[in-house]
Coordinates of C-alpha atoms in Angstrom, one line a residue:
Chain A
M998 CA -0.1 0.0 0.0
R999 CA 2.7 2.4 1.1
L1000 CA 4.9 1.4 -1.9
S1001 CA 2.1 2.0 -4.4
L1002 CA 1.3 5.4 -2.8
Y1003 CA 5.0 6.2 -3.1
I1004 CA 5.3 5.2 -6.7
G1005 CA 2.0 7.1 -7.5
L1006 CA 3.5 10.4 -5.8
K1007 CA 6.8 9.8 -7.8
W1008 CA 4.8 9.7 -10.9
V1009 CA 2.9 12.8 -10.2
A1010 CA 6.2 14.7 -9.3
L1011 CA 7.9 13.4 -12.4
G1012 CA 4.9 14.4 -14.6
L1013 CA 4.6 18.0 -13.2
W1014 CA 8.4 18.4 -13.7
S1015 CA 8.1 17.1 -17.3
I1016 CA 5.4 19.6 -18.0
F1017 CA 7.6 22.3 -16.7
V1018 CA 10.5 21.1 -18.8
V1019 CA 8.7 20.2 -21.9
A1020 CA 6.0 22.9 -22.2
P1021 CA 8.5 25.6 -23.6
F1022 CA 9.7 23.1 -26.0
L1023 CA 6.4 22.2 -27.1
W1024 CA 5.7 25.9 -27.5
A1025 CA 8.6 26.5 -29.6
L1026 CA 8.0 23.4 -31.6
T1027 CA 4.5 24.6 -32.6
T1028 CA 5.6 28.0 -33.1
S1029 CA 8.2 26.8 -35.6
F1030 CA 5.5 25.3 -37.7
K1031 CA 3.3 28.5 -37.6
S1032 CA 3.1 31.4 -39.8
D1033 CA 3.2 34.8 -38.4
N1034 CA -0.5 35.2 -38.3
G1035 CA -0.8 32.0 -36.4
V1036 CA 1.5 33.2 -33.7
T1037 CA -0.5 36.2 -33.0
Q1038 CA -3.9 34.2 -32.7
G1039 CA -3.1 33.1 -29.1
A1040 CA -1.7 29.9 -27.8
T1041 CA -2.6 26.9 -30.0
Y1042 CA -1.0 23.5 -30.0
I1043 CA -2.7 21.0 -32.2
P1044 CA -1.6 21.3 -35.7
W1045 CA -4.2 21.1 -38.5
L1046 CA -7.1 21.4 -36.0
E1047 CA -6.1 24.7 -34.2
Y1048 CA -3.5 26.1 -37.0
E1049 CA -2.3 25.2 -40.4
P1050 CA 1.2 24.0 -40.1
T1051 CA 4.0 25.0 -42.5
L1052 CA 7.3 24.1 -43.1
E1053 CA 8.5 27.5 -44.1
G1054 CA 10.1 28.4 -40.7
W1055 CA 12.5 25.3 -41.0
A1056 CA 13.1 26.0 -44.7
T1057 CA 14.6 29.3 -43.8
L1058 CA 17.4 27.7 -42.1
F1059 CA 18.6 26.1 -45.2
R1060 CA 18.0 28.9 -47.5
D1061 CA 20.5 31.3 -48.7
P1062 CA 20.2 34.5 -46.9
A1063 CA 19.8 36.5 -50.2
Q1064 CA 16.6 34.6 -50.9
G1065 CA 15.1 35.2 -47.3
G1066 CA 17.0 32.5 -45.3
I1067 CA 18.8 33.3 -42.1
E1068 CA 22.6 33.2 -41.6
I1069 CA 22.8 30.2 -39.2
Q1070 CA 24.6 27.3 -41.1
E1071 CA 28.0 28.9 -40.8
P1072 CA 27.7 29.7 -37.1
Y1073 CA 26.4 26.1 -36.6
L1074 CA 29.4 24.6 -38.2
A1075 CA 31.7 27.0 -36.3
S1076 CA 30.1 26.0 -33.0
V1077 CA 30.3 22.3 -33.8
L1078 CA 34.0 22.9 -34.6
V1079 CA 34.8 24.9 -31.6
T1080 CA 32.8 22.5 -29.3
A1081 CA 34.5 19.5 -30.7
A1082 CA 37.9 20.9 -30.5
S1083 CA 37.7 22.3 -27.1
T1084 CA 36.0 19.3 -25.7
F1085 CA 38.5 17.1 -27.1
I1086 CA 41.6 19.1 -26.0
A1087 CA 40.1 19.4 -22.5
L1088 CA 39.4 15.8 -22.2
V1089 CA 42.9 14.8 -23.1
L1090 CA 44.6 17.4 -20.9
G1091 CA 42.1 17.1 -18.1
T1092 CA 42.1 13.3 -17.8
L1093 CA 45.8 13.1 -17.8
A1094 CA 46.1 15.9 -15.1
A1095 CA 43.4 14.2 -13.0
Y1096 CA 45.1 10.9 -13.3
G1097 CA 48.3 12.6 -12.1
L1098 CA 46.3 14.2 -9.2
S1099 CA 44.7 10.9 -8.2
R1100 CA 47.9 8.8 -8.1
F1101 CA 50.9 10.8 -7.3
S1102 CA 51.5 13.2 -4.4
F1103 CA 52.2 16.7 -5.5
R1104 CA 53.4 19.7 -3.5
A1105 CA 53.2 23.3 -4.9
G1106 CA 54.3 25.4 -1.8
P1107 CA 51.9 24.7 0.9
M1108 CA 49.4 23.1 -1.5
K1109 CA 48.9 19.5 -1.6
N1110 CA 46.8 17.3 -4.1
S1111 CA 43.3 18.2 -2.7
D1112 CA 44.3 21.9 -2.7
I1113 CA 45.5 21.7 -6.2
S1114 CA 42.2 20.0 -7.2
F1115 CA 40.2 22.7 -5.4
F1116 CA 42.4 25.2 -7.1
F1117 CA 41.3 23.8 -10.5
I1118 CA 37.6 24.1 -9.8
S1119 CA 38.0 27.5 -8.1
Q1120 CA 38.8 28.8 -11.3
R1121 CA 35.1 28.2 -12.5
V1122 CA 34.0 30.4 -9.4
M1123 CA 34.9 33.7 -11.2
P1124 CA 32.0 34.8 -13.2
P1125 CA 33.2 35.2 -16.9
A1126 CA 32.6 39.0 -16.9
V1127 CA 35.7 39.3 -14.8
L1128 CA 37.8 37.3 -17.3
A1129 CA 36.4 39.0 -20.3
I1130 CA 38.7 42.0 -20.4
P1131 CA 41.9 40.1 -19.5
Y1132 CA 41.0 37.5 -22.2
F1133 CA 40.2 40.2 -24.6
L1134 CA 43.6 41.8 -24.1
L1135 CA 45.5 38.6 -24.0
L1136 CA 44.0 37.5 -27.3
Q1137 CA 44.5 40.8 -28.9
N1138 CA 48.0 41.0 -28.0
T1139 CA 48.6 37.6 -29.5
A1140 CA 46.7 38.2 -32.6
L1141 CA 44.3 35.4 -31.7
L1142 CA 41.1 37.7 -31.2
D1143 CA 38.3 36.5 -33.4
T1144 CA 40.1 33.3 -34.5
Y1145 CA 39.2 29.8 -33.9
I1146 CA 42.5 29.1 -32.1
G1147 CA 41.9 32.0 -29.7
I1148 CA 38.4 30.7 -29.0
V1149 CA 39.3 27.1 -28.6
M1150 CA 42.0 28.2 -26.2
V1151 CA 39.6 30.2 -24.1
Y1152 CA 36.9 27.4 -24.1
T1153 CA 39.5 24.6 -23.2
T1154 CA 40.5 26.7 -20.2
M1155 CA 36.9 26.8 -19.2
L1156 CA 36.3 23.2 -19.6
L1157 CA 39.5 21.9 -18.0
P1158 CA 38.5 22.5 -14.4
I1159 CA 35.2 20.4 -15.0
V1160 CA 37.1 17.7 -16.7
V1161 CA 39.7 17.5 -14.0
W1162 CA 37.2 17.7 -11.2
V1163 CA 35.0 14.9 -12.6
M1164 CA 37.8 12.7 -13.4
V1165 CA 40.0 12.9 -10.2
D1166 CA 36.8 11.6 -8.5
F1167 CA 36.4 8.8 -11.0
F1168 CA 40.0 7.8 -10.8
N1169 CA 39.9 7.7 -7.1
T1170 CA 37.2 5.1 -7.1
V1171 CA 39.6 2.7 -9.3
P1172 CA 41.8 0.8 -6.7
I1173 CA 45.6 1.5 -7.0
E1174 CA 46.2 -2.2 -6.8
L1175 CA 45.0 -2.3 -10.4
D1176 CA 47.7 0.1 -11.6
E1177 CA 50.2 -1.8 -9.6
A1178 CA 49.1 -5.2 -10.9
A1179 CA 49.5 -3.5 -14.5
M1180 CA 52.9 -2.2 -13.7
I1181 CA 54.1 -5.8 -12.5
D1182 CA 52.4 -7.4 -15.6
G1183 CA 54.7 -5.3 -17.9
C1184 CA 52.9 -1.9 -18.5
N1185 CA 54.6 1.4 -18.5
P1186 CA 52.7 4.3 -16.8
M1187 CA 51.1 5.3 -20.1
Q1188 CA 49.9 1.7 -20.9
T1189 CA 48.7 1.5 -17.5
F1190 CA 46.7 4.6 -17.8
F1191 CA 45.1 3.9 -21.3
R1192 CA 44.7 0.1 -21.1
I1193 CA 43.7 -0.5 -17.4
V1194 CA 42.5 2.8 -15.5
L1195 CA 40.8 4.8 -18.3
P1196 CA 38.6 1.8 -19.5
N1197 CA 37.3 1.7 -16.2
C1198 CA 36.3 5.2 -16.0
G1199 CA 34.0 5.1 -18.9
P1200 CA 31.1 6.6 -16.9
G1201 CA 33.2 9.3 -15.8
L1202 CA 34.5 10.1 -19.3
V1203 CA 31.0 10.2 -20.5
V1204 CA 30.0 12.6 -17.7
A1205 CA 32.9 14.8 -18.4
T1206 CA 32.2 14.7 -22.1
L1207 CA 28.5 15.7 -21.6
L1208 CA 29.4 18.7 -19.3
C1209 CA 32.0 19.9 -21.8
I1210 CA 29.6 19.8 -24.8
I1211 CA 26.9 21.3 -22.9
F1212 CA 29.1 24.1 -21.5
S1213 CA 30.9 24.9 -24.6
W1214 CA 28.0 24.7 -27.1
S1215 CA 25.7 27.0 -25.1
E1216 CA 28.5 29.3 -23.9
F1217 CA 27.6 32.9 -24.8
F1218 CA 29.6 35.5 -23.0
F1219 CA 33.0 34.7 -24.4
A1220 CA 31.5 33.9 -27.8
M1221 CA 30.0 37.2 -27.8
T1222 CA 33.0 39.3 -26.6
L1223 CA 36.0 37.4 -28.1
S1224 CA 34.6 36.8 -31.7
F1225 CA 32.6 39.0 -34.0
S1226 CA 33.2 38.5 -37.8
N1227 CA 35.8 35.8 -38.6
V1228 CA 34.4 33.6 -36.1
Q1229 CA 30.6 33.6 -35.6
L1230 CA 29.2 31.1 -33.1
L1231 CA 25.8 30.1 -32.6
P1232 CA 24.6 31.3 -29.4
P1233 CA 25.2 35.0 -30.1
T1234 CA 23.8 34.3 -33.5
V1235 CA 20.7 33.0 -32.3
V1236 CA 20.3 35.8 -29.7
I1237 CA 21.1 38.4 -32.6
L1238 CA 18.2 37.0 -34.6
N1239 CA 15.9 37.6 -31.6
S1240 CA 16.7 41.3 -31.6
N1241 CA 16.2 41.6 -35.5
K1242 CA 12.9 41.6 -37.0
M1243 CA 13.0 37.9 -37.6
P1244 CA 9.9 35.8 -38.3
W1245 CA 8.8 33.9 -35.2
W1246 CA 8.9 30.5 -37.2
S1247 CA 12.6 31.1 -38.1
L1248 CA 13.5 32.0 -34.6
S1249 CA 11.8 29.0 -33.1
A1250 CA 13.3 26.8 -35.7
S1251 CA 16.8 28.1 -35.2
A1252 CA 16.5 27.9 -31.4
L1253 CA 15.3 24.2 -31.6
A1254 CA 18.1 23.4 -34.1
S1255 CA 20.6 24.8 -31.8
V1256 CA 19.4 22.3 -28.9
L1257 CA 19.3 19.4 -31.1
P1258 CA 22.8 18.4 -30.9
L1259 CA 22.8 18.3 -27.1
I1260 CA 19.5 16.2 -27.3
I1261 CA 21.3 13.8 -29.6
V1262 CA 24.4 13.6 -27.5
A1263 CA 22.4 12.9 -24.4
F1264 CA 20.5 10.2 -25.8
F1265 CA 23.8 8.5 -27.1
L1266 CA 25.7 8.9 -23.9
E1267 CA 23.0 8.2 -21.4
R1268 CA 23.2 4.5 -21.4
Y1269 CA 26.8 4.5 -20.5
L1270 CA 26.1 6.6 -17.2
S1271 CA 24.9 3.9 -15.0
R1272 CA 26.9 4.1 -12.0
G1273 CA 25.8 0.6 -10.9
R1274 CA 28.1 -1.1 -13.4
L1275 CA 31.1 0.9 -12.0
A1276 CA 30.2 0.0 -8.4
R1277 CA 30.0 -3.7 -9.2
A1278 CA 33.2 -3.8 -10.9
F1279 CA 35.6 -3.3 -8.1
K1280 CA 34.0 -5.6 -5.4
Chain B
M1148 CA 67.0 -19.4 -10.8
A1149 CA 66.4 -16.3 -8.5
Q1150 CA 68.2 -15.3 -5.2
I1151 CA 66.9 -12.1 -3.7
T1152 CA 69.5 -10.2 -1.5
I1153 CA 68.2 -7.7 0.8
D1154 CA 70.9 -5.5 2.3
K1155 CA 70.5 -2.9 5.0
I1156 CA 67.0 -1.8 3.8
E1157 CA 65.4 1.1 5.6
K1158 CA 62.1 2.7 4.8
R1159 CA 60.9 6.0 6.2
F1160 CA 57.5 7.6 5.5
S1161 CA 57.5 11.3 6.5
V1162 CA 58.0 10.7 10.1
T1163 CA 57.6 7.0 10.9
K1164 CA 60.1 4.3 10.2
A1165 CA 58.5 1.4 8.5
L1166 CA 61.5 -0.7 8.0
S1167 CA 64.9 -0.5 9.6
A1168 CA 68.1 -2.5 9.1
I1169 CA 66.5 -5.5 7.2
D1170 CA 69.1 -8.0 6.1
L1171 CA 67.7 -11.0 4.3
T1172 CA 68.6 -13.4 1.6
V1173 CA 65.9 -15.5 -0.1
R1174 CA 67.6 -18.5 -1.7
D1175 CA 66.9 -19.8 -5.0
R1176 CA 63.5 -21.8 -5.1
E1177 CA 62.8 -21.0 -1.4
F1178 CA 59.5 -20.2 0.0
V1179 CA 59.9 -17.6 2.4
V1180 CA 56.9 -16.2 4.5
L1181 CA 57.0 -12.7 6.1
V1182 CA 54.8 -12.6 9.0
G1183 CA 54.0 -10.1 11.7
P1184 CA 51.2 -8.2 13.1
S1185 CA 49.9 -5.1 11.1
G1186 CA 52.2 -2.3 11.0
S1187 CA 55.2 -4.5 11.1
G1188 CA 56.5 -3.6 7.6
K1189 CA 56.0 -6.9 6.0
S1190 CA 53.9 -5.7 3.0
T1191 CA 56.3 -2.7 2.8
L1192 CA 59.2 -5.1 2.3
L1193 CA 57.4 -7.1 -0.4
R1194 CA 56.5 -4.0 -2.2
I1195 CA 60.3 -3.0 -2.2
I1196 CA 61.0 -6.3 -3.8
A1197 CA 58.3 -5.9 -6.3
G1198 CA 59.5 -2.3 -7.1
L1199 CA 56.3 -0.7 -6.2
D1200 CA 58.0 1.0 -3.2
F1201 CA 61.5 2.4 -2.8
P1202 CA 63.9 1.9 0.1
S1203 CA 65.0 5.1 1.8
E1204 CA 68.3 3.1 2.5
G1205 CA 69.9 -0.1 1.5
T1206 CA 69.9 -2.2 -1.7
I1207 CA 68.2 -5.1 -3.1
A1208 CA 69.4 -7.4 -5.7
I1209 CA 67.8 -10.4 -7.6
D1210 CA 70.4 -12.7 -8.8
G1211 CA 73.2 -10.4 -7.7
K1212 CA 71.7 -7.6 -10.1
P1213 CA 71.0 -4.5 -8.2
M1214 CA 67.3 -3.5 -8.6
M1215 CA 67.8 0.1 -7.9
G1216 CA 65.9 1.9 -10.6
V1217 CA 64.5 -1.0 -12.2
A1218 CA 60.8 -0.7 -13.0
P1219 CA 58.5 -3.4 -11.6
K1220 CA 57.8 -4.7 -15.1
D1221 CA 61.5 -5.3 -15.8
R1222 CA 62.2 -7.3 -12.5
D1223 CA 60.6 -10.6 -13.7
V1224 CA 58.4 -10.7 -10.6
A1225 CA 54.6 -11.6 -10.5
M1226 CA 52.4 -10.7 -7.6
V1227 CA 49.2 -11.7 -6.1
F1228 CA 47.4 -9.0 -4.2
Q1229 CA 45.0 -9.3 -1.3
S1230 CA 42.3 -7.5 -3.2
H1231 CA 42.9 -9.9 -6.2
A1232 CA 43.1 -6.7 -8.6
L1233 CA 41.7 -8.4 -11.5
Y1234 CA 41.0 -6.0 -14.4
P1235 CA 37.2 -5.5 -14.1
H1236 CA 36.7 -4.7 -17.7
M1237 CA 38.4 -7.8 -19.1
T1238 CA 37.3 -11.6 -19.0
V1239 CA 39.3 -14.1 -17.2
Y1240 CA 40.9 -15.1 -20.3
D1241 CA 42.2 -11.6 -21.2
N1242 CA 43.3 -11.1 -17.5
L1243 CA 45.4 -14.0 -18.0
A1244 CA 46.7 -13.2 -21.3
F1245 CA 47.2 -9.5 -20.7
N1246 CA 50.8 -9.7 -19.5
L1247 CA 51.8 -11.9 -22.3
R1248 CA 50.1 -9.6 -24.9
I1249 CA 51.8 -6.5 -23.3
R1250 CA 55.1 -8.3 -23.6
G1251 CA 54.5 -9.0 -27.6
I1252 CA 54.2 -12.9 -27.4
A1253 CA 52.6 -14.5 -30.3
R1254 CA 48.8 -15.1 -30.2
E1255 CA 49.0 -18.8 -30.6
Q1256 CA 51.6 -19.2 -27.8
I1257 CA 49.5 -17.1 -25.4
D1258 CA 46.5 -19.3 -26.1
V1259 CA 48.5 -22.4 -25.3
K1260 CA 49.9 -20.9 -22.0
V1261 CA 46.5 -19.4 -20.8
K1262 CA 44.7 -22.7 -21.4
E1263 CA 47.6 -24.7 -19.7
V1264 CA 47.4 -22.5 -16.6
A1265 CA 43.7 -22.6 -16.7
A1266 CA 43.5 -26.3 -16.8
R1267 CA 46.2 -26.4 -13.8
L1268 CA 44.0 -24.3 -11.7
E1269 CA 40.7 -25.7 -13.0
I1270 CA 39.4 -22.4 -14.0
I1271 CA 38.6 -23.4 -17.7
E1272 CA 35.1 -22.9 -17.3
L1273 CA 35.6 -19.4 -16.1
L1274 CA 37.6 -18.0 -18.9
K1275 CA 34.8 -16.0 -20.6
R1276 CA 33.5 -14.6 -17.2
R1277 CA 34.2 -11.2 -15.9
P1278 CA 35.7 -10.7 -12.4
H1279 CA 32.4 -9.5 -10.8
Q1280 CA 30.7 -12.6 -12.1
M1281 CA 32.8 -14.9 -9.9
S1282 CA 33.1 -15.7 -6.3
G1283 CA 36.0 -14.6 -4.0
G1284 CA 37.7 -17.9 -4.2
Q1285 CA 37.5 -18.1 -7.9
R1286 CA 38.9 -14.6 -8.3
Q1287 CA 41.9 -15.2 -6.3
R1288 CA 42.5 -18.4 -8.3
V1289 CA 42.5 -16.3 -11.4
A1290 CA 44.9 -14.0 -9.7
I1291 CA 47.3 -16.6 -9.0
G1292 CA 46.8 -17.8 -12.6
R1293 CA 47.6 -14.3 -13.9
A1294 CA 50.9 -14.9 -11.9
L1295 CA 51.5 -18.4 -13.3
V1296 CA 51.3 -17.5 -17.0
R1297 CA 54.2 -15.3 -16.9
D1298 CA 56.6 -17.9 -15.5
P1299 CA 58.5 -15.4 -13.5
R1300 CA 61.7 -15.7 -11.7
V1301 CA 60.1 -14.6 -8.4
F1302 CA 56.3 -15.0 -7.1
L1303 CA 55.2 -12.5 -4.6
F1304 CA 52.2 -13.1 -2.5
D1305 CA 50.5 -10.1 -0.5
E1306 CA 48.1 -11.8 1.9
P1307 CA 46.5 -13.4 -0.9
L1308 CA 44.1 -15.4 1.4
S1309 CA 43.0 -12.9 3.8
N1310 CA 39.8 -12.0 2.2
L1311 CA 38.4 -15.6 2.0
D1312 CA 36.5 -17.7 4.5
A1313 CA 38.4 -20.2 6.6
E1314 CA 37.6 -23.4 4.4
L1315 CA 38.7 -21.7 1.3
R1316 CA 41.7 -20.4 2.8
A1317 CA 42.8 -23.8 3.8
R1318 CA 42.1 -25.2 0.3
L1319 CA 44.0 -22.7 -1.3
R1320 CA 46.8 -22.6 0.8
T1321 CA 47.3 -26.4 0.1
E1322 CA 47.2 -25.5 -3.4
I1323 CA 49.9 -22.6 -3.4
K1324 CA 52.1 -25.1 -1.4
R1325 CA 51.4 -27.7 -4.0
L1326 CA 52.1 -25.3 -7.0
H1327 CA 55.5 -24.2 -5.2
R1328 CA 56.4 -27.8 -5.0
E1329 CA 55.7 -28.5 -8.7
L1330 CA 57.0 -25.2 -10.2
Q1331 CA 60.1 -24.6 -7.6
R1332 CA 60.2 -20.9 -8.0
T1333 CA 61.5 -18.5 -5.5
S1334 CA 58.5 -17.2 -3.6
V1335 CA 57.9 -14.5 -1.0
Y1336 CA 54.6 -14.6 1.0
V1337 CA 53.3 -12.1 3.3
T1338 CA 50.7 -12.9 5.8
H1339 CA 49.5 -12.0 9.3
D1340 CA 48.4 -15.4 9.9
Q1341 CA 50.9 -17.5 11.9
I1342 CA 49.4 -20.9 10.8
E1343 CA 49.8 -19.9 7.0
A1344 CA 53.3 -19.0 7.7
M1345 CA 54.0 -22.3 9.4
T1346 CA 52.2 -24.5 6.8
L1347 CA 53.7 -22.8 3.7
A1348 CA 57.1 -21.7 4.5
D1349 CA 60.5 -23.3 4.0
R1350 CA 61.6 -20.4 6.1
V1351 CA 59.5 -17.8 8.2
V1352 CA 60.6 -14.2 8.9
V1353 CA 58.9 -12.8 11.8
L1354 CA 58.7 -9.1 11.6
R1355 CA 57.6 -6.5 14.2
G1356 CA 57.7 -2.6 14.1
G1357 CA 59.9 -2.7 11.0
R1358 CA 62.7 -5.1 12.4
I1359 CA 63.2 -8.7 11.9
E1360 CA 62.6 -10.7 15.1
Q1361 CA 63.7 -14.0 14.0
V1362 CA 64.3 -16.1 10.8
G1363 CA 64.2 -19.8 10.7
A1364 CA 62.3 -22.9 9.6
P1365 CA 58.9 -23.3 11.1
D1366 CA 59.8 -26.0 13.6
E1367 CA 62.8 -24.0 14.6
L1368 CA 60.7 -20.8 15.4
Y1369 CA 58.3 -23.1 17.2
A1370 CA 60.7 -24.9 19.3
R1371 CA 63.2 -22.3 20.2
P1372 CA 61.6 -18.7 19.7
A1373 CA 64.6 -16.3 20.0
N1374 CA 62.4 -13.9 22.1
I1375 CA 59.1 -13.3 23.9
F1376 CA 57.5 -11.9 20.8
V1377 CA 58.2 -14.7 18.5
G1378 CA 57.2 -17.2 21.4
G1379 CA 53.9 -15.5 21.9
F1380 CA 53.2 -14.8 18.1
I1381 CA 53.9 -18.4 16.8
G1382 CA 51.8 -21.1 17.9
S1383 CA 47.9 -21.3 18.6
P1384 CA 46.7 -21.1 21.3
A1385 CA 49.6 -18.9 22.3
M1386 CA 52.5 -19.7 24.5
N1387 CA 51.9 -19.2 28.3
L1388 CA 54.2 -16.4 29.3
V1389 CA 54.5 -16.5 33.1
P1390 CA 56.5 -14.1 35.2
A1391 CA 58.7 -16.1 37.4
N1392 CA 61.8 -15.9 39.7
G1393 CA 64.8 -18.0 39.0
A1394 CA 66.9 -19.7 41.9
D1395 CA 69.2 -22.6 41.9
G1396 CA 67.7 -25.4 40.3
S1397 CA 64.1 -24.1 40.8
L1398 CA 61.7 -21.6 39.3
A1399 CA 59.1 -19.9 41.4
L1400 CA 55.9 -18.8 39.4
D1401 CA 54.3 -15.6 40.2
G1402 CA 51.2 -17.2 41.6
G1403 CA 53.2 -18.9 44.4
E1404 CA 54.0 -22.3 42.9
R1405 CA 57.7 -23.5 42.7
F1406 CA 59.1 -26.3 40.6
A1407 CA 62.4 -27.8 40.0
A1408 CA 63.9 -26.6 36.7
S1409 CA 67.4 -25.8 35.4
T1410 CA 67.7 -22.0 35.0
P1411 CA 70.8 -20.3 33.7
V1412 CA 69.9 -17.0 35.7
R1413 CA 68.6 -16.0 38.9
G1414 CA 66.1 -13.3 39.6
P1415 CA 62.9 -12.4 37.8
L1416 CA 62.4 -13.7 34.2
I1417 CA 59.7 -14.9 32.0
A1418 CA 59.0 -18.4 31.6
G1419 CA 57.2 -19.6 28.3
M1420 CA 55.3 -22.9 28.3
R1421 CA 53.4 -24.1 25.3
P1422 CA 49.8 -25.5 26.3
E1423 CA 50.7 -28.7 24.7
D1424 CA 54.1 -28.9 26.6
L1425 CA 52.3 -29.0 30.0
M1426 CA 51.6 -32.7 31.1
V1427 CA 49.2 -33.7 33.7
V1428 CA 51.1 -35.9 36.0
P1429 CA 50.5 -37.8 39.4
V1430 CA 50.7 -35.8 42.5
G1431 CA 54.2 -35.4 43.8
T1432 CA 56.2 -35.9 40.7
A1433 CA 59.5 -34.2 40.6
G1434 CA 59.5 -30.8 38.8
S1435 CA 55.7 -30.4 39.0
F1436 CA 53.4 -27.7 40.1
H1437 CA 49.6 -27.1 40.8
A1438 CA 47.0 -25.3 38.9
R1439 CA 43.3 -24.8 39.3
V1440 CA 41.0 -25.5 36.3
N1441 CA 38.6 -22.3 35.5
L1442 CA 37.3 -23.3 32.3
T1443 CA 37.4 -26.3 29.7
E1444 CA 37.0 -25.6 26.1
P1445 CA 36.6 -28.8 24.1
T1446 CA 38.0 -28.1 20.5
G1447 CA 37.4 -31.8 19.2
A1448 CA 40.7 -33.6 19.1
D1449 CA 42.0 -31.7 22.1
T1450 CA 40.5 -30.0 25.0
L1451 CA 41.9 -26.6 26.3
L1452 CA 41.9 -26.1 30.0
L1453 CA 42.2 -22.6 31.2
C1454 CA 43.7 -22.7 34.6
S1455 CA 45.0 -20.4 37.3
I1456 CA 47.9 -20.5 39.6
G1457 CA 47.3 -18.7 42.9
A1458 CA 44.9 -15.9 42.5
K1459 CA 45.8 -14.4 39.2
L1460 CA 47.9 -16.1 36.8
D1461 CA 46.2 -17.6 33.8
L1462 CA 47.6 -20.7 32.0
C1463 CA 46.3 -22.6 29.1
V1464 CA 46.8 -26.4 29.0
R1465 CA 46.1 -28.7 26.0
V1466 CA 45.1 -32.1 27.0
S1467 CA 43.6 -35.0 25.1
R1468 CA 40.0 -35.2 24.5
H1469 CA 39.8 -38.4 26.7
M1470 CA 41.0 -36.5 29.8
R1471 CA 38.0 -35.6 31.9
A1472 CA 38.5 -32.3 33.9
V1473 CA 35.9 -30.2 35.4
E1474 CA 36.1 -26.7 36.7
G1475 CA 37.6 -26.4 40.2
D1476 CA 39.8 -29.5 39.8
V1477 CA 43.3 -29.0 40.8
L1478 CA 45.9 -30.4 38.3
T1479 CA 49.4 -31.3 38.9
L1480 CA 51.4 -30.1 35.8
R1481 CA 55.0 -30.7 34.7
P1482 CA 56.5 -28.9 31.7
R1483 CA 57.9 -31.6 29.1
D1484 CA 61.6 -32.3 29.5
G1485 CA 63.5 -29.4 27.3
S1486 CA 60.2 -27.5 26.7
L1487 CA 60.5 -24.7 29.0
H1488 CA 61.4 -21.2 27.4
L1489 CA 63.3 -18.7 29.5
F1490 CA 63.2 -15.0 28.4
D1491 CA 64.9 -12.0 29.9
I1492 CA 62.5 -9.9 31.7
E1493 CA 64.0 -6.7 30.3
S1494 CA 65.0 -7.4 26.8
G1495 CA 62.8 -10.2 26.3
Q1496 CA 65.6 -12.2 24.7
R1497 CA 65.9 -15.9 25.1
L1498 CA 67.9 -17.1 28.0
N1499 CA 68.4 -20.9 27.7

């Protein structure tokens, strides 16, 4: 009795929450299939019954700007590129740093391993606004302003703490005896890392990858301040669309299109996230 | 062929001294057990041999070759860990094959070797499983197999049986001994269990607080412990250690009993008597003393009698199960000839 009540309450709670989360999506989704007239006639959700759906909004995403399309394809590709590059670099550097922090004792002045880990994550405490001007000057002086390299460097710096933070935790769950067994079995430190430790941190890598993609894909502030014409990224572009007199359908379609990659990535990686597999492994 | 020479090894961790002045030679094909309570430094010594830890002072050599700066992988040693340390993401087959693969051995050779070892350890039907799909005993068997496929110069065991239940522990213990007889490889085995040490070892090294207390064959350690610690540590139930007073040709136990015994010193000392060396004799036998039975513990073949001398001294006596004794009985006891261990009360060193 108690159990079924509990399950019932759980479903009610989840249901309410999903309405909260899904409703804006639904709104944007229906809007992207409506003509301008349709949008102004109040909230309507059921196609063909309440409004006449049209693909015109989505079509503008793929059309040349000269023929009434919107400039989104280039920023889209640029964002994919920057996200992929900075995620990849942050993962490589971050996992190696995290492995070091998890396995060896370091001392930087009075700071020990846990302090160094905290130092990494503390870099994320600062609001981006504080960093924007220093970064701007730094990139300007090195002629990297408004370039892919510059933007990827800034994004990597932003992502590294997250990767280190997540991965140190995961590496700490892998017993050090595994490393030692591997070393006696004939591995050098690199082989130990890549063949023994990393494969046992799959869920950690997935979490880190997801966080990196989410953060770099939807990053707005640095994209806005450190790139303008040469490199145009998606988040500022969508926001600028908003401020122009853009048809609602284009706006909704482009907003949805910009969320799409995250949804796809989440679907792909979600299955690797189960921590149960991890807990079972080391008993 | 492998002889391990440990020369004046010392190991310090920031403030504490884990090992000091360790000198030890493990002979070729010998099975040496390092035994001691936790914190005695036995695992640290093993890890130094493996190359997983480094001595602060001193040197270690295998077959005369100094191991300073030689990575674990280049020492040709194999190790079995207490926590088995099998690779969770690999099947048993891959776990066994891993160290051969990493050394670039041909695939067919690996297959032959893995199957041979699996057959020897009777784990063929487990080859496709992963570590988490096996029982503790099976995992430790695979861990031993992983050491075997390598055919290394030296086997190192770090409390491999500690996480297993008693029955399994006894079975695997026998198996490890049998494997050593067959393979004749130099082995160093760490345990805190003195029974394991006694049953497995050619020679036992007793460690305490980072120092070697005694090195010797199991029966030697049992018959002539070098000091109080070894006397009390080896043997179960433990040796009775009784404060006593030595005089000419007699020994006065603390509880007030006195009996004839040859003692090299006069004055206070510690008398060690193993429970099975105390014989129940007729009243009035020369060299005997009395004790009152407080508690009887039948263990099957033997019965343990917990006795007291005078008001306080506890004494454990092991008698045959056929002997009927009840609480309150007064026994007449005599130590078996030549079984009395006398220790200095200050230094704890053996006197006789």
